[in-house]
Amino acid sequence: GSQLGSQLGSPATVMSRQQVQTSTPTRKSRQDPRVLNRICELGAAGYTVGEIDAALSREMFKTSTGTPWPRRNDGRVVVRALLRAGIKARDGGDAKIASYVSEYTAKILVERSTEAKHLQLELVEHEHENEMVHSPLARYCSSP
C-alpha cells in the first residue's frame, strides 16, 4: 500500500525513457502511448497487475475512452500490454488475472506461430524464385 506509493517515483524503480520505449508494444493499440509506457515501466519493475492498475488510477491516467483509470480493474488491458511487450504479467495471487494471463499467452503464441509460418513460406517461395533465375536451364525456359 503506502510502501508502493513511496517506491513508484524512486530512481531504483523508474526505467529510463529509452528503455521503456524499446519495450513498448509495436502493435496498434487504442491506449495512449504514455499509458502503455507506464504499464511497461511498472511491469518491468516487478509490480503486479493490480498494483499497476492502482498506480495508473492514482497517477490520474485516462482509459482509451477518456474516463479516469479505475482503481480496481479486471487487469486485461495491463496484461495485454505487458505480454505484447514481452514483460511478465504478475497476477499477485488473483485467479481471474492468472487465468487471463494463460489465455492471452496462448493467443500470442498462436499468432506468432502463424506469423512465423507465413514468413517461412515467403522465404521458401523467394528461394525457389532465386533458384529458377540462377539455374543454368533458366535461359532456355524463359520466354523472350
Short mmCIF file of N, CA and C in Angstrom, two decimals:
data_model
loop_
_atom_site.label_atom_id
_atom_site.label_comp_id
_atom_site.label_asym_id
_atom_site.label_seq_id
_atom_site.Cartn_x
_atom_site.Cartn_y
_atom_site.Cartn_z
N GLY A 1 0.81 -1.20 0.00
CA GLY A 1 0.00 0.00 0.00
C GLY A 1 0.83 1.24 0.00
N SER A 2 1.14 1.77 1.20
CA SER A 2 1.87 3.04 1.28
C SER A 2 3.32 2.88 0.83
N GLN A 3 3.87 1.69 1.03
CA GLN A 3 5.25 1.45 0.59
C GLN A 3 5.33 1.53 -0.93
N LEU A 4 4.33 0.98 -1.63
CA LEU A 4 4.30 1.04 -3.09
C LEU A 4 4.30 2.47 -3.56
N GLY A 5 3.47 3.31 -2.96
CA GLY A 5 3.39 4.72 -3.36
C GLY A 5 4.72 5.43 -3.23
N SER A 6 5.47 5.13 -2.17
CA SER A 6 6.75 5.80 -1.99
C SER A 6 7.81 5.25 -2.93
N GLN A 7 7.64 4.02 -3.39
CA GLN A 7 8.63 3.41 -4.29
C GLN A 7 8.43 3.82 -5.74
N LEU A 8 7.21 4.17 -6.12
CA LEU A 8 6.92 4.42 -7.53
C LEU A 8 7.83 5.46 -8.16
N GLY A 9 8.14 6.52 -7.44
CA GLY A 9 8.94 7.57 -8.03
C GLY A 9 10.43 7.44 -7.76
N SER A 10 10.83 6.42 -7.00
CA SER A 10 12.25 6.31 -6.66
C SER A 10 13.07 5.91 -7.88
N PRO A 11 14.29 6.42 -7.98
CA PRO A 11 15.13 6.13 -9.14
C PRO A 11 15.34 4.64 -9.38
N ALA A 12 15.32 3.85 -8.33
CA ALA A 12 15.56 2.41 -8.48
C ALA A 12 14.46 1.72 -9.28
N THR A 13 13.23 2.26 -9.21
CA THR A 13 12.13 1.57 -9.89
C THR A 13 11.72 2.24 -11.19
N VAL A 14 12.27 3.38 -11.50
CA VAL A 14 11.87 4.07 -12.73
C VAL A 14 12.90 3.80 -13.82
N MET A 15 12.43 3.27 -14.94
CA MET A 15 13.33 2.99 -16.05
C MET A 15 13.54 4.26 -16.86
N SER A 16 14.63 4.30 -17.58
CA SER A 16 14.85 5.46 -18.45
C SER A 16 13.81 5.45 -19.56
N ARG A 17 13.52 6.61 -20.11
CA ARG A 17 12.53 6.73 -21.17
C ARG A 17 12.91 5.83 -22.35
N GLN A 18 14.19 5.77 -22.68
CA GLN A 18 14.65 4.97 -23.81
C GLN A 18 14.34 3.48 -23.58
N GLN A 19 14.60 2.98 -22.37
CA GLN A 19 14.33 1.58 -22.08
C GLN A 19 12.85 1.27 -22.22
N VAL A 20 12.01 2.17 -21.74
CA VAL A 20 10.57 1.95 -21.81
C VAL A 20 10.12 1.91 -23.26
N GLN A 21 10.62 2.84 -24.07
CA GLN A 21 10.20 2.89 -25.47
C GLN A 21 10.61 1.64 -26.22
N THR A 22 11.77 1.06 -25.90
CA THR A 22 12.19 -0.14 -26.61
C THR A 22 11.36 -1.35 -26.19
N SER A 23 10.72 -1.28 -25.01
CA SER A 23 9.92 -2.42 -24.58
C SER A 23 8.43 -2.21 -24.82
N THR A 24 8.07 -1.11 -25.45
CA THR A 24 6.67 -0.82 -25.72
C THR A 24 6.19 -1.64 -26.92
N PRO A 25 4.97 -2.16 -26.85
CA PRO A 25 4.46 -2.95 -27.97
C PRO A 25 4.44 -2.16 -29.27
N THR A 26 4.72 -2.84 -30.37
CA THR A 26 4.72 -2.17 -31.66
C THR A 26 3.35 -2.28 -32.31
N ARG A 27 2.55 -3.18 -31.81
CA ARG A 27 1.22 -3.41 -32.37
C ARG A 27 0.31 -2.20 -32.11
N LYS A 28 -0.63 -1.96 -33.05
CA LYS A 28 -1.58 -0.86 -32.90
C LYS A 28 -2.40 -1.05 -31.63
N SER A 29 -2.57 0.02 -30.87
CA SER A 29 -3.36 -0.06 -29.65
C SER A 29 -4.21 1.20 -29.53
N ARG A 30 -5.36 1.03 -28.87
CA ARG A 30 -6.21 2.21 -28.64
C ARG A 30 -5.71 3.01 -27.45
N GLN A 31 -4.81 2.43 -26.67
CA GLN A 31 -4.33 3.10 -25.46
C GLN A 31 -3.34 4.21 -25.79
N ASP A 32 -3.35 5.23 -24.97
CA ASP A 32 -2.38 6.32 -25.06
C ASP A 32 -0.98 5.73 -24.88
N PRO A 33 -0.02 6.09 -25.74
CA PRO A 33 1.34 5.57 -25.59
C PRO A 33 1.94 5.83 -24.20
N ARG A 34 1.53 6.93 -23.55
CA ARG A 34 2.04 7.23 -22.20
C ARG A 34 1.53 6.19 -21.20
N VAL A 35 0.29 5.74 -21.39
CA VAL A 35 -0.27 4.69 -20.52
C VAL A 35 0.52 3.40 -20.74
N LEU A 36 0.75 3.04 -22.01
CA LEU A 36 1.49 1.82 -22.31
C LEU A 36 2.91 1.88 -21.76
N ASN A 37 3.56 3.03 -21.89
CA ASN A 37 4.91 3.19 -21.35
C ASN A 37 4.92 2.99 -19.84
N ARG A 38 3.93 3.57 -19.16
CA ARG A 38 3.87 3.47 -17.70
C ARG A 38 3.60 2.03 -17.28
N ILE A 39 2.70 1.35 -17.99
CA ILE A 39 2.41 -0.05 -17.70
C ILE A 39 3.69 -0.88 -17.82
N CYS A 40 4.43 -0.67 -18.91
CA CYS A 40 5.66 -1.43 -19.14
C CYS A 40 6.72 -1.10 -18.09
N GLU A 41 6.80 0.16 -17.74
CA GLU A 41 7.76 0.61 -16.73
C GLU A 41 7.49 -0.09 -15.39
N LEU A 42 6.23 -0.07 -14.96
CA LEU A 42 5.87 -0.68 -13.68
C LEU A 42 5.98 -2.20 -13.73
N GLY A 43 5.57 -2.79 -14.85
CA GLY A 43 5.67 -4.25 -15.00
C GLY A 43 7.11 -4.72 -14.96
N ALA A 44 7.98 -3.99 -15.64
CA ALA A 44 9.41 -4.35 -15.66
C ALA A 44 10.03 -4.18 -14.27
N ALA A 45 9.46 -3.29 -13.47
CA ALA A 45 9.96 -3.07 -12.10
C ALA A 45 9.41 -4.13 -11.13
N GLY A 46 8.53 -5.02 -11.62
CA GLY A 46 8.06 -6.13 -10.80
C GLY A 46 6.72 -5.96 -10.13
N TYR A 47 5.97 -4.92 -10.47
CA TYR A 47 4.66 -4.72 -9.85
C TYR A 47 3.63 -5.69 -10.41
N THR A 48 2.65 -6.05 -9.57
CA THR A 48 1.57 -6.94 -10.02
C THR A 48 0.60 -6.14 -10.88
N VAL A 49 -0.25 -6.87 -11.60
CA VAL A 49 -1.26 -6.23 -12.45
C VAL A 49 -2.16 -5.33 -11.62
N GLY A 50 -2.59 -5.80 -10.44
CA GLY A 50 -3.44 -4.99 -9.55
C GLY A 50 -2.75 -3.73 -9.08
N GLU A 51 -1.46 -3.84 -8.73
CA GLU A 51 -0.70 -2.66 -8.29
C GLU A 51 -0.54 -1.66 -9.44
N ILE A 52 -0.37 -2.18 -10.66
CA ILE A 52 -0.23 -1.29 -11.82
C ILE A 52 -1.54 -0.54 -12.06
N ASP A 53 -2.67 -1.26 -12.01
CA ASP A 53 -3.98 -0.60 -12.17
C ASP A 53 -4.16 0.49 -11.12
N ALA A 54 -3.82 0.18 -9.85
CA ALA A 54 -3.97 1.16 -8.77
C ALA A 54 -3.07 2.38 -9.00
N ALA A 55 -1.85 2.14 -9.48
CA ALA A 55 -0.91 3.24 -9.75
C ALA A 55 -1.42 4.13 -10.88
N LEU A 56 -1.95 3.51 -11.95
CA LEU A 56 -2.47 4.29 -13.08
C LEU A 56 -3.63 5.17 -12.63
N SER A 57 -4.46 4.64 -11.74
CA SER A 57 -5.58 5.41 -11.19
C SER A 57 -5.07 6.56 -10.33
N ARG A 58 -4.15 6.26 -9.43
CA ARG A 58 -3.60 7.26 -8.52
C ARG A 58 -2.87 8.37 -9.30
N GLU A 59 -2.19 7.98 -10.39
CA GLU A 59 -1.44 8.94 -11.20
C GLU A 59 -2.32 9.64 -12.23
N MET A 60 -3.63 9.38 -12.15
CA MET A 60 -4.66 10.04 -12.95
C MET A 60 -4.51 9.85 -14.46
N PHE A 61 -4.15 8.63 -14.86
CA PHE A 61 -4.15 8.29 -16.28
C PHE A 61 -5.59 8.10 -16.73
N LYS A 62 -5.81 8.18 -18.03
CA LYS A 62 -7.15 8.00 -18.60
C LYS A 62 -7.20 6.69 -19.38
N THR A 63 -8.40 6.12 -19.47
CA THR A 63 -8.61 4.92 -20.29
C THR A 63 -8.67 5.35 -21.75
N SER A 64 -8.79 4.37 -22.66
CA SER A 64 -8.86 4.68 -24.09
C SER A 64 -10.11 5.50 -24.43
N THR A 65 -11.13 5.45 -23.56
CA THR A 65 -12.35 6.23 -23.82
C THR A 65 -12.31 7.61 -23.16
N GLY A 66 -11.20 7.89 -22.46
CA GLY A 66 -11.04 9.21 -21.85
C GLY A 66 -11.53 9.33 -20.42
N THR A 67 -12.04 8.23 -19.86
CA THR A 67 -12.50 8.27 -18.47
C THR A 67 -11.31 8.03 -17.53
N PRO A 68 -11.40 8.49 -16.27
CA PRO A 68 -10.30 8.24 -15.33
C PRO A 68 -10.05 6.74 -15.16
N TRP A 69 -8.77 6.36 -15.06
CA TRP A 69 -8.43 4.94 -14.89
C TRP A 69 -9.00 4.45 -13.57
N PRO A 70 -9.82 3.36 -13.59
CA PRO A 70 -10.41 2.86 -12.34
C PRO A 70 -9.35 2.21 -11.44
N ARG A 71 -9.48 2.43 -10.14
CA ARG A 71 -8.51 1.87 -9.19
C ARG A 71 -8.53 0.34 -9.23
N ARG A 72 -9.73 -0.23 -9.24
CA ARG A 72 -9.86 -1.69 -9.34
C ARG A 72 -10.36 -1.98 -10.74
N ASN A 73 -9.65 -2.83 -11.44
CA ASN A 73 -9.94 -3.10 -12.83
C ASN A 73 -9.82 -4.61 -13.04
N ASP A 74 -10.29 -5.12 -14.17
CA ASP A 74 -10.14 -6.57 -14.40
C ASP A 74 -8.72 -6.93 -14.83
N GLY A 75 -7.89 -5.93 -15.13
CA GLY A 75 -6.48 -6.16 -15.43
C GLY A 75 -6.17 -6.56 -16.86
N ARG A 76 -7.20 -6.73 -17.69
CA ARG A 76 -6.97 -7.22 -19.05
C ARG A 76 -6.09 -6.28 -19.88
N VAL A 77 -6.32 -4.99 -19.80
CA VAL A 77 -5.52 -4.03 -20.58
C VAL A 77 -4.06 -4.12 -20.15
N VAL A 78 -3.83 -4.17 -18.85
CA VAL A 78 -2.47 -4.24 -18.32
C VAL A 78 -1.80 -5.55 -18.75
N VAL A 79 -2.51 -6.66 -18.63
CA VAL A 79 -1.96 -7.97 -19.02
C VAL A 79 -1.57 -7.96 -20.49
N ARG A 80 -2.49 -7.49 -21.36
CA ARG A 80 -2.20 -7.47 -22.80
C ARG A 80 -0.98 -6.61 -23.12
N ALA A 81 -0.91 -5.42 -22.51
CA ALA A 81 0.22 -4.52 -22.77
C ALA A 81 1.54 -5.15 -22.33
N LEU A 82 1.54 -5.77 -21.16
CA LEU A 82 2.77 -6.39 -20.65
C LEU A 82 3.21 -7.55 -21.54
N LEU A 83 2.27 -8.45 -21.84
CA LEU A 83 2.63 -9.63 -22.63
C LEU A 83 3.06 -9.27 -24.04
N ARG A 84 2.40 -8.29 -24.66
CA ARG A 84 2.82 -7.85 -26.00
C ARG A 84 4.24 -7.30 -25.98
N ALA A 85 4.61 -6.69 -24.85
CA ALA A 85 5.95 -6.10 -24.72
C ALA A 85 6.97 -7.14 -24.24
N GLY A 86 6.53 -8.36 -24.00
CA GLY A 86 7.44 -9.40 -23.54
C GLY A 86 7.80 -9.28 -22.07
N ILE A 87 6.94 -8.63 -21.29
CA ILE A 87 7.17 -8.45 -19.86
C ILE A 87 6.23 -9.38 -19.09
N LYS A 88 6.77 -10.06 -18.09
CA LYS A 88 5.96 -10.98 -17.28
C LYS A 88 4.83 -10.22 -16.59
N ALA A 89 3.60 -10.74 -16.71
CA ALA A 89 2.45 -10.16 -16.03
C ALA A 89 2.27 -10.91 -14.72
N ARG A 90 2.51 -10.25 -13.60
CA ARG A 90 2.40 -10.89 -12.28
C ARG A 90 0.96 -10.76 -11.78
N ASP A 91 0.34 -11.91 -11.49
CA ASP A 91 -1.08 -11.90 -11.11
C ASP A 91 -1.32 -11.57 -9.64
N GLY A 92 -0.29 -11.62 -8.80
CA GLY A 92 -0.44 -11.29 -7.39
C GLY A 92 -1.41 -12.19 -6.66
N GLY A 93 -1.58 -13.43 -7.14
CA GLY A 93 -2.48 -14.37 -6.49
C GLY A 93 -3.93 -14.25 -6.91
N ASP A 94 -4.24 -13.37 -7.86
CA ASP A 94 -5.61 -13.19 -8.36
C ASP A 94 -5.88 -14.26 -9.43
N ALA A 95 -6.80 -15.18 -9.13
CA ALA A 95 -7.08 -16.30 -10.03
C ALA A 95 -7.61 -15.85 -11.39
N LYS A 96 -8.46 -14.80 -11.40
CA LYS A 96 -9.01 -14.32 -12.68
C LYS A 96 -7.90 -13.77 -13.56
N ILE A 97 -6.99 -13.00 -12.96
CA ILE A 97 -5.88 -12.43 -13.73
C ILE A 97 -4.96 -13.56 -14.20
N ALA A 98 -4.69 -14.53 -13.33
CA ALA A 98 -3.84 -15.68 -13.71
C ALA A 98 -4.43 -16.41 -14.91
N SER A 99 -5.74 -16.59 -14.90
CA SER A 99 -6.43 -17.26 -15.99
C SER A 99 -6.29 -16.45 -17.29
N TYR A 100 -6.46 -15.14 -17.19
CA TYR A 100 -6.35 -14.30 -18.39
C TYR A 100 -4.92 -14.29 -18.92
N VAL A 101 -3.93 -14.29 -18.02
CA VAL A 101 -2.53 -14.35 -18.44
C VAL A 101 -2.31 -15.62 -19.27
N SER A 102 -2.83 -16.76 -18.79
CA SER A 102 -2.69 -18.02 -19.52
C SER A 102 -3.37 -17.96 -20.88
N GLU A 103 -4.61 -17.47 -20.91
CA GLU A 103 -5.36 -17.37 -22.16
C GLU A 103 -4.64 -16.48 -23.17
N TYR A 104 -4.22 -15.31 -22.71
CA TYR A 104 -3.62 -14.36 -23.64
C TYR A 104 -2.23 -14.80 -24.09
N THR A 105 -1.49 -15.48 -23.21
CA THR A 105 -0.18 -16.03 -23.59
C THR A 105 -0.37 -17.04 -24.72
N ALA A 106 -1.37 -17.91 -24.59
CA ALA A 106 -1.65 -18.90 -25.63
C ALA A 106 -2.02 -18.22 -26.94
N LYS A 107 -2.83 -17.17 -26.86
CA LYS A 107 -3.24 -16.44 -28.07
C LYS A 107 -2.02 -15.84 -28.77
N ILE A 108 -1.13 -15.23 -28.00
CA ILE A 108 0.08 -14.62 -28.58
C ILE A 108 0.95 -15.70 -29.23
N LEU A 109 1.09 -16.85 -28.58
CA LEU A 109 1.90 -17.93 -29.15
C LEU A 109 1.33 -18.41 -30.47
N VAL A 110 0.00 -18.53 -30.55
CA VAL A 110 -0.64 -18.95 -31.81
C VAL A 110 -0.40 -17.90 -32.89
N GLU A 111 -0.58 -16.61 -32.55
CA GLU A 111 -0.35 -15.54 -33.53
C GLU A 111 1.08 -15.56 -34.03
N ARG A 112 2.03 -15.68 -33.11
CA ARG A 112 3.45 -15.67 -33.50
C ARG A 112 3.80 -16.90 -34.33
N SER A 113 3.21 -18.03 -33.98
CA SER A 113 3.45 -19.26 -34.74
C SER A 113 2.92 -19.10 -36.16
N THR A 114 1.73 -18.53 -36.29
CA THR A 114 1.13 -18.30 -37.60
C THR A 114 1.98 -17.33 -38.41
N GLU A 115 2.43 -16.24 -37.77
CA GLU A 115 3.29 -15.27 -38.46
C GLU A 115 4.58 -15.94 -38.92
N ALA A 116 5.16 -16.78 -38.07
CA ALA A 116 6.41 -17.46 -38.42
C ALA A 116 6.20 -18.39 -39.62
N LYS A 117 5.06 -19.09 -39.66
CA LYS A 117 4.77 -19.98 -40.79
C LYS A 117 4.65 -19.18 -42.08
N HIS A 118 3.97 -18.03 -42.03
CA HIS A 118 3.84 -17.19 -43.22
C HIS A 118 5.20 -16.70 -43.70
N LEU A 119 6.04 -16.28 -42.76
CA LEU A 119 7.39 -15.82 -43.12
C LEU A 119 8.20 -16.95 -43.73
N GLN A 120 8.05 -18.14 -43.17
CA GLN A 120 8.77 -19.30 -43.68
C GLN A 120 8.33 -19.60 -45.11
N LEU A 121 7.03 -19.55 -45.37
CA LEU A 121 6.51 -19.80 -46.72
C LEU A 121 7.04 -18.76 -47.70
N GLU A 122 7.04 -17.49 -47.29
CA GLU A 122 7.55 -16.43 -48.15
C GLU A 122 9.02 -16.66 -48.47
N LEU A 123 9.78 -17.09 -47.48
CA LEU A 123 11.20 -17.34 -47.66
C LEU A 123 11.41 -18.49 -48.64
N VAL A 124 10.66 -19.57 -48.49
CA VAL A 124 10.78 -20.72 -49.38
C VAL A 124 10.42 -20.30 -50.81
N GLU A 125 9.33 -19.54 -50.97
CA GLU A 125 8.93 -19.08 -52.30
C GLU A 125 10.02 -18.21 -52.91
N HIS A 126 10.60 -17.33 -52.11
CA HIS A 126 11.65 -16.43 -52.59
C HIS A 126 12.89 -17.24 -53.01
N GLU A 127 13.27 -18.23 -52.19
CA GLU A 127 14.42 -19.07 -52.54
C GLU A 127 14.15 -19.82 -53.83
N HIS A 128 12.92 -20.30 -54.01
CA HIS A 128 12.55 -21.04 -55.22
C HIS A 128 12.68 -20.13 -56.44
N GLU A 129 12.20 -18.89 -56.32
CA GLU A 129 12.32 -17.93 -57.43
C GLU A 129 13.79 -17.69 -57.78
N ASN A 130 14.63 -17.54 -56.76
CA ASN A 130 16.06 -17.32 -56.99
C ASN A 130 16.71 -18.52 -57.68
N GLU A 131 16.32 -19.73 -57.29
CA GLU A 131 16.87 -20.93 -57.93
C GLU A 131 16.52 -20.95 -59.40
N MET A 132 15.28 -20.58 -59.72
CA MET A 132 14.83 -20.57 -61.12
C MET A 132 15.65 -19.57 -61.94
N VAL A 133 15.88 -18.40 -61.38
CA VAL A 133 16.59 -17.35 -62.10
C VAL A 133 18.05 -17.74 -62.32
N HIS A 134 18.65 -18.38 -61.32
CA HIS A 134 20.08 -18.68 -61.39
C HIS A 134 20.38 -20.07 -61.95
N SER A 135 19.36 -20.82 -62.24
CA SER A 135 19.55 -22.16 -62.79
C SER A 135 20.16 -22.07 -64.18
N PRO A 136 21.08 -22.98 -64.53
CA PRO A 136 21.67 -22.95 -65.88
C PRO A 136 20.62 -23.18 -66.96
N LEU A 137 19.50 -23.83 -66.61
CA LEU A 137 18.46 -24.07 -67.60
C LEU A 137 17.51 -22.89 -67.74
N ALA A 138 17.61 -21.92 -66.84
CA ALA A 138 16.66 -20.81 -66.82
C ALA A 138 16.62 -20.07 -68.15
N ARG A 139 17.79 -19.93 -68.81
CA ARG A 139 17.79 -19.17 -70.07
C ARG A 139 17.01 -19.89 -71.16
N TYR A 140 16.90 -21.23 -71.06
CA TYR A 140 16.15 -21.98 -72.07
C TYR A 140 14.65 -21.97 -71.76
N CYS A 141 14.32 -21.77 -70.47
CA CYS A 141 12.92 -21.82 -70.05
C CYS A 141 12.24 -20.47 -70.13
N SER A 142 13.02 -19.40 -70.09
CA SER A 142 12.38 -18.08 -70.06
C SER A 142 11.90 -17.69 -71.45
N SER A 143 10.76 -17.04 -71.50
CA SER A 143 10.22 -16.62 -72.79
C SER A 143 10.87 -15.30 -73.20
N PRO A 144 11.06 -15.08 -74.49
CA PRO A 144 11.75 -13.86 -74.96
C PRO A 144 10.97 -12.59 -74.74
#
